[in-house]
PDB file of C-alpha atoms and ligand atoms in Angstrom:
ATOM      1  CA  UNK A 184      -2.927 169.650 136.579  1.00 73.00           C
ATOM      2  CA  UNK A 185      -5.817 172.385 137.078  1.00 88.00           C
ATOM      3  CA  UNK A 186      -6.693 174.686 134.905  1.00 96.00           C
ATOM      4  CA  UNK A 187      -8.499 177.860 135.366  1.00 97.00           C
ATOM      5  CA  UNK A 188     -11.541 177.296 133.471  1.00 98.00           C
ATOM      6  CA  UNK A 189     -12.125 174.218 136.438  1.00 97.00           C
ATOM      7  CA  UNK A 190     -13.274 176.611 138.369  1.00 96.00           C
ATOM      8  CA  UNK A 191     -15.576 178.667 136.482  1.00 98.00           C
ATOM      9  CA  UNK A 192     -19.054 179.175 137.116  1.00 98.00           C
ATOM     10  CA  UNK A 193     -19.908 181.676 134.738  1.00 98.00           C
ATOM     11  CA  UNK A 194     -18.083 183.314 131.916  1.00 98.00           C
ATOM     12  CA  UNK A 195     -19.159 187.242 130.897  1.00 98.00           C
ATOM     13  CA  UNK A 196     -18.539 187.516 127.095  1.00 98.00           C
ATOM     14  CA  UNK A 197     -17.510 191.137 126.218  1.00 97.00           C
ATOM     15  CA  UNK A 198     -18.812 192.058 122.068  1.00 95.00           C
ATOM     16  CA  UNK A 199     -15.837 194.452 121.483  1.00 95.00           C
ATOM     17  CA  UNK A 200     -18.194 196.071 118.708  1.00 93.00           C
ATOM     18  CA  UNK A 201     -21.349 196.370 120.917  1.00 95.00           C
ATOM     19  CA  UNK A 202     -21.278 199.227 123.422  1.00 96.00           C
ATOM     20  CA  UNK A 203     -22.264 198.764 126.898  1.00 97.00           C
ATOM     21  CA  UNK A 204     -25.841 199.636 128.835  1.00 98.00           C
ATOM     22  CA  UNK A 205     -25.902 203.887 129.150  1.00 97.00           C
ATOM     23  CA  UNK A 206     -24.077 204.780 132.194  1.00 98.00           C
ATOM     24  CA  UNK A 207     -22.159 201.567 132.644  1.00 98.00           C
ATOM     25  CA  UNK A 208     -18.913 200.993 132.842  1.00 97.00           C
ATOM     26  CA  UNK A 209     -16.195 198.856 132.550  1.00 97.00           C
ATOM     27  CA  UNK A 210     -15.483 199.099 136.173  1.00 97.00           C
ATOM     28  CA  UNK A 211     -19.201 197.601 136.781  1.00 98.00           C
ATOM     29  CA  UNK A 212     -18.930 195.015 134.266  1.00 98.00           C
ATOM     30  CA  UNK A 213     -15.514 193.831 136.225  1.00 98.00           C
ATOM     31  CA  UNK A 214     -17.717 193.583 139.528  1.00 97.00           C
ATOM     32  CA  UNK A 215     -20.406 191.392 138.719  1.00 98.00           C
ATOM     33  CA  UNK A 216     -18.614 188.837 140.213  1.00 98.00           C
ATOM     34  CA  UNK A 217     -17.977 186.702 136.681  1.00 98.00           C
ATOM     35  CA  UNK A 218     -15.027 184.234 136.933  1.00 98.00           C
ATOM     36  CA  UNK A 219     -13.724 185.201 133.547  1.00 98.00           C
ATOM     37  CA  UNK A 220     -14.173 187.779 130.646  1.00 98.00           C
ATOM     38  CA  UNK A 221     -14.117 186.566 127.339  1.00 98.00           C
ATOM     39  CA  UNK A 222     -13.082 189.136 124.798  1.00 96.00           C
ATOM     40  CA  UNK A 223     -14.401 188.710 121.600  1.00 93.00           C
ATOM     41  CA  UNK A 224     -17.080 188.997 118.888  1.00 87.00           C
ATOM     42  CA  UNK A 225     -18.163 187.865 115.411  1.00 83.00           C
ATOM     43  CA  UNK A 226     -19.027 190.294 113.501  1.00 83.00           C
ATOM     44  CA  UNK A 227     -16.700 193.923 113.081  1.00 85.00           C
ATOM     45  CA  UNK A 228     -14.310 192.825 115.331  1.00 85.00           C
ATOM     46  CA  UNK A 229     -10.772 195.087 114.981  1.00 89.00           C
ATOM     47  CA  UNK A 230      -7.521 194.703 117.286  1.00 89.00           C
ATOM     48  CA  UNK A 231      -8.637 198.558 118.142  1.00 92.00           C
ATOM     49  CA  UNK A 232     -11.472 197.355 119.182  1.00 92.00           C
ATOM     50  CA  UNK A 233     -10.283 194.458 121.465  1.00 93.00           C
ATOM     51  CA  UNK A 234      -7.379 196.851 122.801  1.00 94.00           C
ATOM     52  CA  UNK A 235      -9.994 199.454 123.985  1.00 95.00           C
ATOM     53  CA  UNK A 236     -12.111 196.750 125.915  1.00 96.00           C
ATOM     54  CA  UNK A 237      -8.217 195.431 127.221  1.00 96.00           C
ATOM     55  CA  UNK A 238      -7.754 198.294 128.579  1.00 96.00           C
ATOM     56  CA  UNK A 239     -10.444 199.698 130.106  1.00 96.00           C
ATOM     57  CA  UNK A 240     -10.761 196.470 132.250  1.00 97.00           C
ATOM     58  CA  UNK A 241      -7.147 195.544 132.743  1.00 95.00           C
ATOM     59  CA  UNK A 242      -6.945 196.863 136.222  1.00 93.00           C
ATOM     60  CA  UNK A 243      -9.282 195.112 137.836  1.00 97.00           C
ATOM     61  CA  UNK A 244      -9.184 191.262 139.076  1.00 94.00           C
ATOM     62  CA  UNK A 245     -11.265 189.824 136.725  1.00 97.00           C
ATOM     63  CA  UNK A 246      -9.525 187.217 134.442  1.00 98.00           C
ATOM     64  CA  UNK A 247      -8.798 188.465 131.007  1.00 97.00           C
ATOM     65  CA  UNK A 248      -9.513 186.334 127.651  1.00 97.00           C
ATOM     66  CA  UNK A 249      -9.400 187.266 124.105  1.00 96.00           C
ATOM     67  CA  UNK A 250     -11.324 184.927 121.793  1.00 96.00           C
ATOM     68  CA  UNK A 251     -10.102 185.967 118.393  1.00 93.00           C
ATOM     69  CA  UNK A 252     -12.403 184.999 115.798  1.00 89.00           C
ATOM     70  CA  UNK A 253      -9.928 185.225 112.700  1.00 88.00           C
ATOM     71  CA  UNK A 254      -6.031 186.081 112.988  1.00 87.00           C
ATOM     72  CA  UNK A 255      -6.168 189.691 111.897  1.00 86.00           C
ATOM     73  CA  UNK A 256      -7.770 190.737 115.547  1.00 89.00           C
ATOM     74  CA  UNK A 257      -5.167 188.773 117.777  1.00 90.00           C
ATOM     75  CA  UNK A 258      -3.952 191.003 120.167  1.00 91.00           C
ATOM     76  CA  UNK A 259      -0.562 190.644 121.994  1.00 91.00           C
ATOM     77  CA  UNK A 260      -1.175 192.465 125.423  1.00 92.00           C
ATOM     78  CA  UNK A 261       0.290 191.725 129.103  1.00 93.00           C
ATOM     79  CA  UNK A 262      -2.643 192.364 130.621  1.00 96.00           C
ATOM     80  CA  UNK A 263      -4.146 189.216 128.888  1.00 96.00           C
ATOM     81  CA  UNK A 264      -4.219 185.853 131.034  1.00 97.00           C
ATOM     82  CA  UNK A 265      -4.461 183.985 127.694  1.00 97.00           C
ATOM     83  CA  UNK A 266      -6.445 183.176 124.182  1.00 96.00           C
ATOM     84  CA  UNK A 267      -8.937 180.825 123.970  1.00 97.00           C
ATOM     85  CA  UNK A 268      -9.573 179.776 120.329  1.00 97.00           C
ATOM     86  CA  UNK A 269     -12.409 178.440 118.910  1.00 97.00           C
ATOM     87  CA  UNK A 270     -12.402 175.436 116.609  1.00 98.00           C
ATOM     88  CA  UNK A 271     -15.844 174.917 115.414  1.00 98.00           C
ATOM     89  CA  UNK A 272     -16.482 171.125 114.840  1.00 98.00           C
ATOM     90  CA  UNK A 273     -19.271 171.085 112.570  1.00 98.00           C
ATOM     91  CA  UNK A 274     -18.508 174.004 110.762  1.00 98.00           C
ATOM     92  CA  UNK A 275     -18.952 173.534 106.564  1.00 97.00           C
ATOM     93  CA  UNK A 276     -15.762 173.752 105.961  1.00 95.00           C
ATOM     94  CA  UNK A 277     -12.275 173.022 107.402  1.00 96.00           C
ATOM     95  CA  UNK A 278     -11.060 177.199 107.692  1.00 94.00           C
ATOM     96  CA  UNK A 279     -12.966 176.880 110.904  1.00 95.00           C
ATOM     97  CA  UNK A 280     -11.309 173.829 112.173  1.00 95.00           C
ATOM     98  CA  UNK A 281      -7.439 174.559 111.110  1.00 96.00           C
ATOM     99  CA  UNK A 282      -7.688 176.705 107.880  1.00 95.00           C
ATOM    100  CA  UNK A 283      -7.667 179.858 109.840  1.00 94.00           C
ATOM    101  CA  UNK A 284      -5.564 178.670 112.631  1.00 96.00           C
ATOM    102  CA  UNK A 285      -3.216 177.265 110.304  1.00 96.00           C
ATOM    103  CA  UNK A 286      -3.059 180.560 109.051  1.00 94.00           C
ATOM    104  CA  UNK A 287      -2.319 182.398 112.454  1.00 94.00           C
ATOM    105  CA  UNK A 288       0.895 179.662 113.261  1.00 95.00           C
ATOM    106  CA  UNK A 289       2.105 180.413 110.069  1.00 95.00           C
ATOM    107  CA  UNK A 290       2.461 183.911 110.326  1.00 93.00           C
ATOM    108  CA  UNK A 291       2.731 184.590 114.708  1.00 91.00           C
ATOM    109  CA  UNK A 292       5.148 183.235 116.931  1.00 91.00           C
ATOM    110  CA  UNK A 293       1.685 182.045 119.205  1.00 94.00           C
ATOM    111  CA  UNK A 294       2.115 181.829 122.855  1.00 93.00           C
ATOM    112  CA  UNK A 295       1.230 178.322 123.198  1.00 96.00           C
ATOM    113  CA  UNK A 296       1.764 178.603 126.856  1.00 95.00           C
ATOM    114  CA  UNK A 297      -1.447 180.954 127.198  1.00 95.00           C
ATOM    115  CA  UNK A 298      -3.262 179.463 124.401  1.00 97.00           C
ATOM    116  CA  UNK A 299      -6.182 176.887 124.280  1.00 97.00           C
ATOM    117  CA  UNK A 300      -8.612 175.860 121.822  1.00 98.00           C
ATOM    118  CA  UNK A 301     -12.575 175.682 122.799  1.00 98.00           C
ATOM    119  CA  UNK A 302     -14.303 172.806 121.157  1.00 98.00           C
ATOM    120  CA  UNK A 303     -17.812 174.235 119.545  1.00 98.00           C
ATOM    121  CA  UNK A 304     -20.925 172.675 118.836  1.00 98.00           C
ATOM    122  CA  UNK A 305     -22.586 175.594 117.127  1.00 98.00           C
ATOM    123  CA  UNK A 306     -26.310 174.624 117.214  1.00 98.00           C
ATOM    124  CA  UNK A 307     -28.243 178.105 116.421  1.00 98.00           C
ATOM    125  CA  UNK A 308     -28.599 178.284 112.484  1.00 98.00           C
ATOM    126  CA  UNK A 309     -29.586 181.707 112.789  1.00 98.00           C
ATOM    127  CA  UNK A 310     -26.880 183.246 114.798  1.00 97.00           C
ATOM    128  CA  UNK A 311     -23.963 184.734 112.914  1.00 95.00           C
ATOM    129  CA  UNK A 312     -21.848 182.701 113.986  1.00 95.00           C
ATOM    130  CA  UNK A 313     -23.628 180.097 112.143  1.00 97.00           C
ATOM    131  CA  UNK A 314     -24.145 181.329 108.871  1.00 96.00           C
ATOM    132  CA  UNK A 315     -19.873 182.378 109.432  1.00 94.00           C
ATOM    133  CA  UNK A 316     -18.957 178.978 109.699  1.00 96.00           C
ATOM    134  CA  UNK A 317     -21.440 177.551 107.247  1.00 97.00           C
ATOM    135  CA  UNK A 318     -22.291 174.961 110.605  1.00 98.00           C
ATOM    136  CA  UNK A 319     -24.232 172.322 110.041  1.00 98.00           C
ATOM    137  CA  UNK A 320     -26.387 172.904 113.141  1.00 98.00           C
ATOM    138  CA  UNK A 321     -29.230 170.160 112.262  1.00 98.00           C
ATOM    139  CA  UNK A 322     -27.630 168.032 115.171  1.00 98.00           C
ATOM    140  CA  UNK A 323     -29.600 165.491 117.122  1.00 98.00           C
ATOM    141  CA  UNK A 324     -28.974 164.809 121.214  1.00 98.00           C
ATOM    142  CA  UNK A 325     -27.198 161.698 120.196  1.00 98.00           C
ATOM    143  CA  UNK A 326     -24.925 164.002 117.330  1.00 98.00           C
ATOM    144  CA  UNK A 327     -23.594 166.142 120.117  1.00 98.00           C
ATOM    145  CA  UNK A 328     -22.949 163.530 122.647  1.00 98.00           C
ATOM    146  CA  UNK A 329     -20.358 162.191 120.176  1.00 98.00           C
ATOM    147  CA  UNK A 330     -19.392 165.290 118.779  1.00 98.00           C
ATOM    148  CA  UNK A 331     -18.575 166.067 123.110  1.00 98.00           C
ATOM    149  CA  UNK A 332     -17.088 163.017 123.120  1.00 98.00           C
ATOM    150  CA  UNK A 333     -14.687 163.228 120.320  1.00 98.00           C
ATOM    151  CA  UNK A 334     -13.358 166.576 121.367  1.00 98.00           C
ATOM    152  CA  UNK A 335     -11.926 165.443 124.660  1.00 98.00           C
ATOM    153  CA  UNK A 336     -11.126 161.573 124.044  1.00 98.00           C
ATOM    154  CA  UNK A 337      -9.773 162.167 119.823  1.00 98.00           C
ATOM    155  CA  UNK A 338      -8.811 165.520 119.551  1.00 98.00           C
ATOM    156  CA  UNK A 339      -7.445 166.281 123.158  1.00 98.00           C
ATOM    157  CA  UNK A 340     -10.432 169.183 123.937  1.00 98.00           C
ATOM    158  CA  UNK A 341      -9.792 170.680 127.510  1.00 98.00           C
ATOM    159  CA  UNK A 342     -12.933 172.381 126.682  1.00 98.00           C
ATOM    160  CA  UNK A 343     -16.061 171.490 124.834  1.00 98.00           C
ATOM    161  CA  UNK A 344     -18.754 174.560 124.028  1.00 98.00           C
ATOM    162  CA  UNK A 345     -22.390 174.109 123.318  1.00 98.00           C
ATOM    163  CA  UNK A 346     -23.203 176.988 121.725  1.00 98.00           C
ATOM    164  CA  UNK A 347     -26.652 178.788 121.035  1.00 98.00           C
ATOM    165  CA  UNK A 348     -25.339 181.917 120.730  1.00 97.00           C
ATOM    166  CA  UNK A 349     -28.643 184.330 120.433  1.00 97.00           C
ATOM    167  CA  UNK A 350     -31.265 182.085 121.787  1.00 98.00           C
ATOM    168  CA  UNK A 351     -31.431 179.856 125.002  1.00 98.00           C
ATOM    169  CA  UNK A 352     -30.782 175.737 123.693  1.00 98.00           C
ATOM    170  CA  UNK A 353     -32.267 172.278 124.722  1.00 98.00           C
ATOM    171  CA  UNK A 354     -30.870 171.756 128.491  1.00 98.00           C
ATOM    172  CA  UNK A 355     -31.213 168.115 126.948  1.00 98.00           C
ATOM    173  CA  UNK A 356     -28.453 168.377 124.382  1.00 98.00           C
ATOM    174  CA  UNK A 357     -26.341 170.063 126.905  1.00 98.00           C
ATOM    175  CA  UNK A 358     -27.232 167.340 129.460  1.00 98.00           C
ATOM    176  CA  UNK A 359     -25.808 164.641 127.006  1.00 98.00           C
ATOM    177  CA  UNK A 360     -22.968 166.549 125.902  1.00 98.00           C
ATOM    178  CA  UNK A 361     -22.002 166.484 129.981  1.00 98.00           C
ATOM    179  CA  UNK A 362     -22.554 163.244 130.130  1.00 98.00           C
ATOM    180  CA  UNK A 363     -20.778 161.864 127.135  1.00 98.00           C
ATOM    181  CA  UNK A 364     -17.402 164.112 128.887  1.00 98.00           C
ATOM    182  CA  UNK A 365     -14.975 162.717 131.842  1.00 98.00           C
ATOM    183  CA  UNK A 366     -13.002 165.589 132.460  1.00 97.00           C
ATOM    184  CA  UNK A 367     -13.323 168.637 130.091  1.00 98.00           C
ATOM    185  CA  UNK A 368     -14.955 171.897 131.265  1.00 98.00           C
ATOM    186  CA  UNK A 369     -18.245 172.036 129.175  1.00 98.00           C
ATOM    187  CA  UNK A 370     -19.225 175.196 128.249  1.00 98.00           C
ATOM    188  CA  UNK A 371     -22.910 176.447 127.313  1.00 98.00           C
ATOM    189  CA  UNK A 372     -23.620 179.991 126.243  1.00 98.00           C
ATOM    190  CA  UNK A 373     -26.763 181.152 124.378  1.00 98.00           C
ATOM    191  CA  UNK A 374     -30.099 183.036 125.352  1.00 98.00           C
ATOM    192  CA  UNK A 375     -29.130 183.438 128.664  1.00 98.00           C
ATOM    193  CA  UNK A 376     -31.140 186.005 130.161  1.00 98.00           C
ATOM    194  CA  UNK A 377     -32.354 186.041 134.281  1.00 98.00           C
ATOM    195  CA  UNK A 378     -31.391 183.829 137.320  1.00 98.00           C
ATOM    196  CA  UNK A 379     -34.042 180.512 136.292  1.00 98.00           C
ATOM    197  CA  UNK A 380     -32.019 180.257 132.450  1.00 98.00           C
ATOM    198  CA  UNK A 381     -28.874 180.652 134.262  1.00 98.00           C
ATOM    199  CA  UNK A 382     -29.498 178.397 136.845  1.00 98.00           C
ATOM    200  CA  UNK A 383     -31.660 176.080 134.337  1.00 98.00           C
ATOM    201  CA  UNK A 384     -27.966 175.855 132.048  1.00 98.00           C
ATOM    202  CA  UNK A 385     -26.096 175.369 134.838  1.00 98.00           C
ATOM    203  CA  UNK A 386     -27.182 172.042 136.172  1.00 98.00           C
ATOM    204  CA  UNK A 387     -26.003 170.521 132.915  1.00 98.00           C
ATOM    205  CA  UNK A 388     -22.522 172.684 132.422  1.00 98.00           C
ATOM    206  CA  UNK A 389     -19.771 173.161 134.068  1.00 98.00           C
ATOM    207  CA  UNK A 390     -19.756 176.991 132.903  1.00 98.00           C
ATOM    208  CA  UNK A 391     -22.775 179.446 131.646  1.00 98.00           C
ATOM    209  CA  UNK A 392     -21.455 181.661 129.205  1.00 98.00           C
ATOM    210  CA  UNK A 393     -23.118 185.211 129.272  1.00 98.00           C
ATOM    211  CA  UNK A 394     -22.807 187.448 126.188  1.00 98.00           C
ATOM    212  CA  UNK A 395     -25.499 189.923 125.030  1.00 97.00           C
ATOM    213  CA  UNK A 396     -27.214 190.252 127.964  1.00 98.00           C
ATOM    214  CA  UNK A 397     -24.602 192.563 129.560  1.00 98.00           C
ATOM    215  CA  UNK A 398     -24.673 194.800 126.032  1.00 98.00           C
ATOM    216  CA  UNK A 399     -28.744 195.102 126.439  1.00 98.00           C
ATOM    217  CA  UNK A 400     -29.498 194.603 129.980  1.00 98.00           C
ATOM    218  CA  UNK A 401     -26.728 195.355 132.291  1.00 98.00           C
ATOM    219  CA  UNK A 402     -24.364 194.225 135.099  1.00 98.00           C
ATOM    220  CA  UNK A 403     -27.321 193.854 137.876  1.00 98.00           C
ATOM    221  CA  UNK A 404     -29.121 191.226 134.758  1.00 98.00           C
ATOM    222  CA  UNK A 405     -25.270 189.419 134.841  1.00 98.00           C
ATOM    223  CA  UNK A 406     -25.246 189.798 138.520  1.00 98.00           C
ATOM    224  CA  UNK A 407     -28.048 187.717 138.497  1.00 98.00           C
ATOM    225  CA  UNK A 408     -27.249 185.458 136.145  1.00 98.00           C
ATOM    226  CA  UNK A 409     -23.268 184.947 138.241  1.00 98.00           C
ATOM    227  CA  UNK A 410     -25.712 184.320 141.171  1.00 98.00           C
ATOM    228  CA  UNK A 411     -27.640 181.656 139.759  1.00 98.00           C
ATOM    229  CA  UNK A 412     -24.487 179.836 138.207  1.00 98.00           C
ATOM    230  CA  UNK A 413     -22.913 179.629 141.855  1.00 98.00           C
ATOM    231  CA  UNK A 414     -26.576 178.734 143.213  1.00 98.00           C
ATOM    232  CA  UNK A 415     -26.350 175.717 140.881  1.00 97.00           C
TER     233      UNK A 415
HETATM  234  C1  1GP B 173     -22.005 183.894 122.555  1.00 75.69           C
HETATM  235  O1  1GP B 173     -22.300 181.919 123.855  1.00 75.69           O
HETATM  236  C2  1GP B 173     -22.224 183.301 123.904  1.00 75.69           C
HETATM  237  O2  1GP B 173     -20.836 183.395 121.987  1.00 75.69           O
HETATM  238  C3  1GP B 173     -23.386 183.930 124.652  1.00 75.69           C
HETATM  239  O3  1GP B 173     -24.559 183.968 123.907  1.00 75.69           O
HETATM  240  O4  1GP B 173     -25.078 186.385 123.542  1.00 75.69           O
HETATM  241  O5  1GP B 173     -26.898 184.644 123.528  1.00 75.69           O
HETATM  242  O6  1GP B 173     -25.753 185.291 125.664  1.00 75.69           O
HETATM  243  P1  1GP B 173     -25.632 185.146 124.158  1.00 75.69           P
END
């Protein structure tokens, strides 16, 4: 059985608290040919919040993802293609790996038929995702290889994510991760910036994951970047 992540290239990762470049909208953001938007954010994130990015891109073809980062933001919406929920394996503490989700069964009737959990490797200690999760980022090549490795082959992973969130990673680490995987979609995201870190990211995973770039630079910067990740 496919799934729809197989065929993505590049992932745009929409901060429902950070606004978009002057002039844009969410019509352009739609067009720069991305496979997928991701909907979600770490820090400030409401259901308002998601709902207004929802809806402004909701008519256009572009795949739509939330990626709730606690319970509270979940939003139930038709226009939605599905939730993709982070478990963060070397997070301090377990509320990352099933305290919150735990949480979020207990209290939703989930749609497991449009749900799926994303495997992370969180590997920049000073992103706030980081310092969230309490991670335990001090991980060597070898560390993430297994980590990669556990997530498909222990815990049933359909999709592992190296994630640098804020600065571009060690192609090596993601190199290992991809190796140490037989059929989960690895994910990367972190730092990328142009077509060359793109393109560099993408000979090692499956999917580049592009998130502040489109809140600083812009869609023709994403463009770029969707360009690259296809090039690859
Ligand atoms: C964040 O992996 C994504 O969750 C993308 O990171 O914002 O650094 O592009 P950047």
């Amino acid at each position: 059985m496919t799934a729809p992540w197989d065929d993505w290239d590049h992932v745009l990762k929409i901060d429902p608290d950070k606004r978009l470049v002057e002039g844009e909208t969410f019509e352009d953001v739609c067009r720069t040919g991305t496979d997928a938007l991701e909907i979600g954010g770490t820090l400030d994130v409401t259901s308002e919040k998601m709902e207004q990015v929802i809806d402004a891109c909701a008519k256009y073809d572009v795949p739509l993802y939330q990626e709730p980062s606690n319970p509270a933001v979940v939003v139930e919406d038709e226009a939605l293609d599905g939730y993709l929920v982070p478990v963060v394996l070397n997070a301090g503490g377990v509320s990352w790996v099933t305290g919150a989700h735990k949480e979020w069964v207990r209290i939703t009737d989930v749609d497991w038929d449009r749900t799926t959990t994303e495997a992370y490797i969180i590997m920049n200690p000073d992103a706030s995702v980081a310092e969230l999760t309490g991670a335990d980022c001090d991980q060597s090549v070898e560390d993430v290889a297994a980590y990669a490795e556990l997530a498909e082959q222990m815990l049933g992973q359909e999709i592992v994510y190296v994630e640098y969130s804020g600065t571009f990673g060690d192609p090596e680490v993601v190199a290992a991760a991809q190796g140490a995987l037989d059929a989960a979609t690895l994910f990367y995201g972190g730092g990328i910036h142009d077509y060359d870190s793109a393109y560099a990211m993408a000979q090692h995973a499956d999917t580049v994951v592009v998130g502040d770039l489109v809140h600083e630079e812009g869609v023709d910067a994403v463009a770029e970047t969707v360009d690259a990740a296809k090039d690859a």
